[in-house]
Amino acid sequence: MQRRPCLPPKPRTVERKVEQDPVEVFCCIRPAEIPGQEECIAEVDSRTVKLTPPNSSFAYRNGSAKEQLYKFERVFGPSSSQKELFSQVAMPPVSDLVNGRNGLLFAYGVTGSGKTYTMQGTPQDGGIICRTLDVLFNSIQDYQASRFTFRPDGMNGFDTQSEVEAQNDRRKAAATPRLRPMAGGRTTRGRKDPPGSQDSSQRIPDTSCINSVDEDNVYSVFISYIEIYNNYLYDLLEELPETGPSSGLQTKIIREDAQHNMYVHACTEVEVKSPEDGLESSRSHSIFTIRLLQAPLDAQGEDVVTDKSAIVVSQLSLVDLAGSERNLRTKAAGDRIKEAGNINNSLMNLRICIEILRENQETGGNKKIPYRDSKLTHYFKNFFDGDGKVRMVVCVNPRSDDYDETLTVMKFAELASEVQIQRSQPARRDLGLPPGRRRANQLFKEVRKKLEDEVEGAGVALEVDLAPIYSLAPDWPVLTSSTPGGLEEVISRLKAHLRKRLQSRERLEKNFWGTVAAMRSGIAEMEKENLVMKKELTSMRALYSDAMGRVRSLENLLHNAESANESLQRKLEDQAFLRDECEAVKEERDMAKVQSQIEKQRMKTKLRTKLEQEKMKLKSTLNTELHHQKSKIYQSQVKALKQALFSNKQTVPTAPLQPSTTSSSDTDLTAIPDKTPIKASTSDPKLNMTPASHRDLMYGLTISPLRNNPAAQPPSSQIITKLKSSDFTDPRTTNYCLTTQEQDSQGELEMKLFKGEVLPTAGVGAQVVLRDVEILHQRDPLHHQSTPNCKRSSTEGTPLQDRGVWGSQKRPMV
Ligand SMILES: Nc1ncnc2c1ncn2[C@@H]1O[C@H](COP(=O)(O)OP(=O)(O)OP(=O)(O)O)[C@@H](O)[C@H]1O
């Protein structure tokens, strides 16, 4: 069977001038939603629109916007009617369909631009789908084949059935209750049906019709209705059981038939006999396909030629594409994002295919067109390869908010209109049958009926008189006794006539028996052939059923494999989706982790700062306290020293300058190896020192009484204490100075300055640590003069004091 106009193989190497048609692009501007709204598109003339960027558009904001004109085959403004649009846009493809050519018509545009309205319309004012069915049935109504004359063979082809088989099927169909009507008209996208689309009583049908219908054919219309959702195919006419669990619509796969046509495997195709039958299931937002079957009548114009190869199938797909920008403006999430992503991927792939197609045509290149990257383009591959005419209706909502998306749509339309599609060949097949068979047969039937009605027993009267063909001779001669020549003449004429008759009879008899013999031998031959044929047929049937069994099992295997593949693909996609989600969650967690680390670090810094502040505060409190204590101690020590110095006592208590409150637990004190007072003899006015293991040394002091007048006094020690209390922030820097004076018999005065620090102990006590000693010598000038040999220090002669010259010698304390 010829499924459809089988295209001649497309030439690859042989150059041949092929006729091409451009993709025809039309523009339909819907009326404004709100009267007086700001609009971005205007109809310039019947073929041109002007697109003006509004201030709010992205293109305007980024400075790339400018006013632009776009050309179309035809522009339909807001006031155009559905009828007008249908006549210009869809009538030619309907005519092509009737004449055995394929066609694809799709509506493209942003959400809410009127694609569904254009394809379906309203009950009172039908859209392209309704009008297509109307016109088609108006045109073929009288030539329709009876139902079930053709049956889909499951491989994108059709089988012809005998009238008896068709009748059986009709009986069965009438007895079987109808299942849930065509998947309930549901679409997986869950869009709304156009108002009143199910109420056929309100419908105002289109009355146009195509005149070029071949009357010597019979016609059958089959429709299918599929939807591509999330890049999966669903058969929306799939019958679902009325009761019981329903697992919903199964996904379908695309296959290629023997003629390399793409088709949806196991997709329901419903034979429809009227527009209403078709519209019952035309609430489509997707691909509504009409397939028209044409088969010629036999020579008598009575029956359909049952030869499969005589059937011609043409197809018209009416497509309502999904809006292209859903996710951008709807702020979709979750499944909606996936859906929007798939919609955009499909449309993007459609654009890519068209772009490469155009590029190949322009450059003569042979770049691979990625039709198989999405179901939408895969399904329509044949059309772009030249299997039918492609038309596009670009639907536009004029509102300014849609400008950016409309601009993209316009660019795509411009691109599509530059693509050339190879013109498909008409699908007629000449079987050498005379035209007008149907008409002649009809006339014959009409005349016979008329005669039957007029004359009783007209059946006999209508028998063809074959007498002239088989007569033995011309009519008997009229012979009478008055014939000139007399009786003799009559007898001789009769004899001649009889001789002729005898000859004719012999000839006829001979012919007859010859024919009989030929027929007999023919029949015998035929019988023989028949026997052979019967045998062959039996073996062929066996082979055929074997082959069919194998085909079926292979088909099942293939189907299972494809289903498994499909489900694996789904799983893969789900996994990929899950993986993406997991990655997103992981990313979120990582971010949270980093955030918490930053938070921790901040807390740490904050706590450290607080700790430092607390420490400083504590330190300053302690310092204040220490200072206070130290002041107290100093005062008491100074007091004690003063007392010691001025009380003329020989010794002052040898205890270190710690208050008695110093506890044994004092850590600094424990570091002092020996707390035993260091005694100094009165004869040795110098201070006795006991080195400690500690780096700093602590000294017990034995202090000689201070003479008020050293000159008058015998050599002795004089101690002057000096405290500098300017800096108490660090107790270690508190200066402490002890001075001893000694005058020898030559009158040289030696002064020792012990420099040290007063250090706090761990308790509230303090200790004196001497670090340096400076010795100053002063010689009495008077004495010096009398003793010229006396030695002088290196600094001698430097007038340090009024009283004489001081030499200094610094010795670091160890
Ligand atoms: N030419 C028009 N005249 C009157 N109403 C229209 C026209 N075009 C669209 N509408 C109305 O606008 C609304 C949206 O139109 P429609 O559903 O056809 O848009 P769509 O492009 O198919 O959207 P989606 O992409 O979401 O399917 C509908 O209510 C429809 O009736």
Short mmCIF file of C-alpha atoms and ligand atoms in Angstrom, two decimals, residues 28-31 33 78 80 82 109-118 122 189 191-192 195 285 320-326 395, ligand 1:
data_model
loop_
_atom_site.label_atom_id
_atom_site.label_comp_id
_atom_site.label_asym_id
_atom_site.label_seq_id
_atom_site.Cartn_x
_atom_site.Cartn_y
_atom_site.Cartn_z
CA CYS A 28 -2.12 37.72 13.44
CA ILE A 29 -2.45 40.62 15.88
CA ARG A 30 -5.04 40.00 18.55
CA PRO A 31 -7.21 42.85 19.88
CA GLU A 33 -6.96 43.20 26.22
CA PRO A 78 -7.23 42.96 15.39
CA SER A 80 -9.76 40.54 10.99
CA GLN A 82 -11.51 34.02 11.67
CA GLY A 109 3.82 33.17 19.74
CA VAL A 110 4.12 34.15 23.36
CA THR A 111 1.65 33.06 26.02
CA GLY A 112 -1.72 34.71 25.65
CA SER A 113 -1.04 35.93 22.12
CA GLY A 114 -4.00 34.00 20.72
CA LYS A 115 -2.52 30.77 19.34
CA THR A 116 -5.29 28.58 20.74
CA TYR A 117 -7.86 31.14 19.71
CA THR A 118 -6.51 31.08 16.16
CA THR A 122 -15.08 29.91 19.56
CA ARG A 189 -0.61 20.77 30.42
CA ARG A 191 -4.88 24.28 29.87
CA LYS A 192 -8.39 25.52 29.69
CA PRO A 195 -15.38 28.30 25.92
CA HIS A 285 -3.38 22.57 22.33
CA ASP A 320 -0.64 24.92 18.61
CA LEU A 321 2.80 25.43 20.09
CA ALA A 322 3.25 26.31 23.73
CA GLY A 323 4.04 29.88 24.72
CA SER A 324 7.75 30.56 24.64
CA GLU A 325 8.44 32.65 27.69
CA ARG A 326 6.51 31.00 30.52
CA CYS A 395 0.33 35.35 16.93
N1 LIG B 1 -8.09 37.53 18.08
C1 LIG B 1 -8.66 37.44 19.28
N2 LIG B 1 -9.88 37.95 19.48
C2 LIG B 1 -10.48 37.86 20.68
N3 LIG B 1 -9.96 37.25 21.76
C3 LIG B 1 -8.75 36.71 21.63
C4 LIG B 1 -8.04 36.77 20.39
N4 LIG B 1 -6.87 36.15 20.56
C5 LIG B 1 -6.86 35.71 21.84
N5 LIG B 1 -7.97 36.05 22.48
C6 LIG B 1 -8.31 35.75 23.89
O1 LIG B 1 -7.13 35.87 24.67
C7 LIG B 1 -7.01 34.83 25.62
C8 LIG B 1 -5.70 34.08 25.44
O2 LIG B 1 -5.64 33.55 24.15
P1 LIG B 1 -5.09 32.10 23.84
O3 LIG B 1 -5.46 31.12 24.92
O4 LIG B 1 -5.51 31.77 22.48
O5 LIG B 1 -3.53 32.39 23.92
P2 LIG B 1 -2.33 31.36 23.66
O6 LIG B 1 -1.35 32.09 22.84
O7 LIG B 1 -2.86 30.09 23.13
O8 LIG B 1 -1.76 31.17 25.12
P3 LIG B 1 -0.94 29.92 25.68
O9 LIG B 1 0.43 30.00 25.07
O10 LIG B 1 -0.91 30.16 27.14
O11 LIG B 1 -1.69 28.71 25.28
C9 LIG B 1 -8.21 33.93 25.43
O12 LIG B 1 -9.16 34.27 26.40
C10 LIG B 1 -8.73 34.28 24.04
O13 LIG B 1 -10.11 34.13 23.96
#
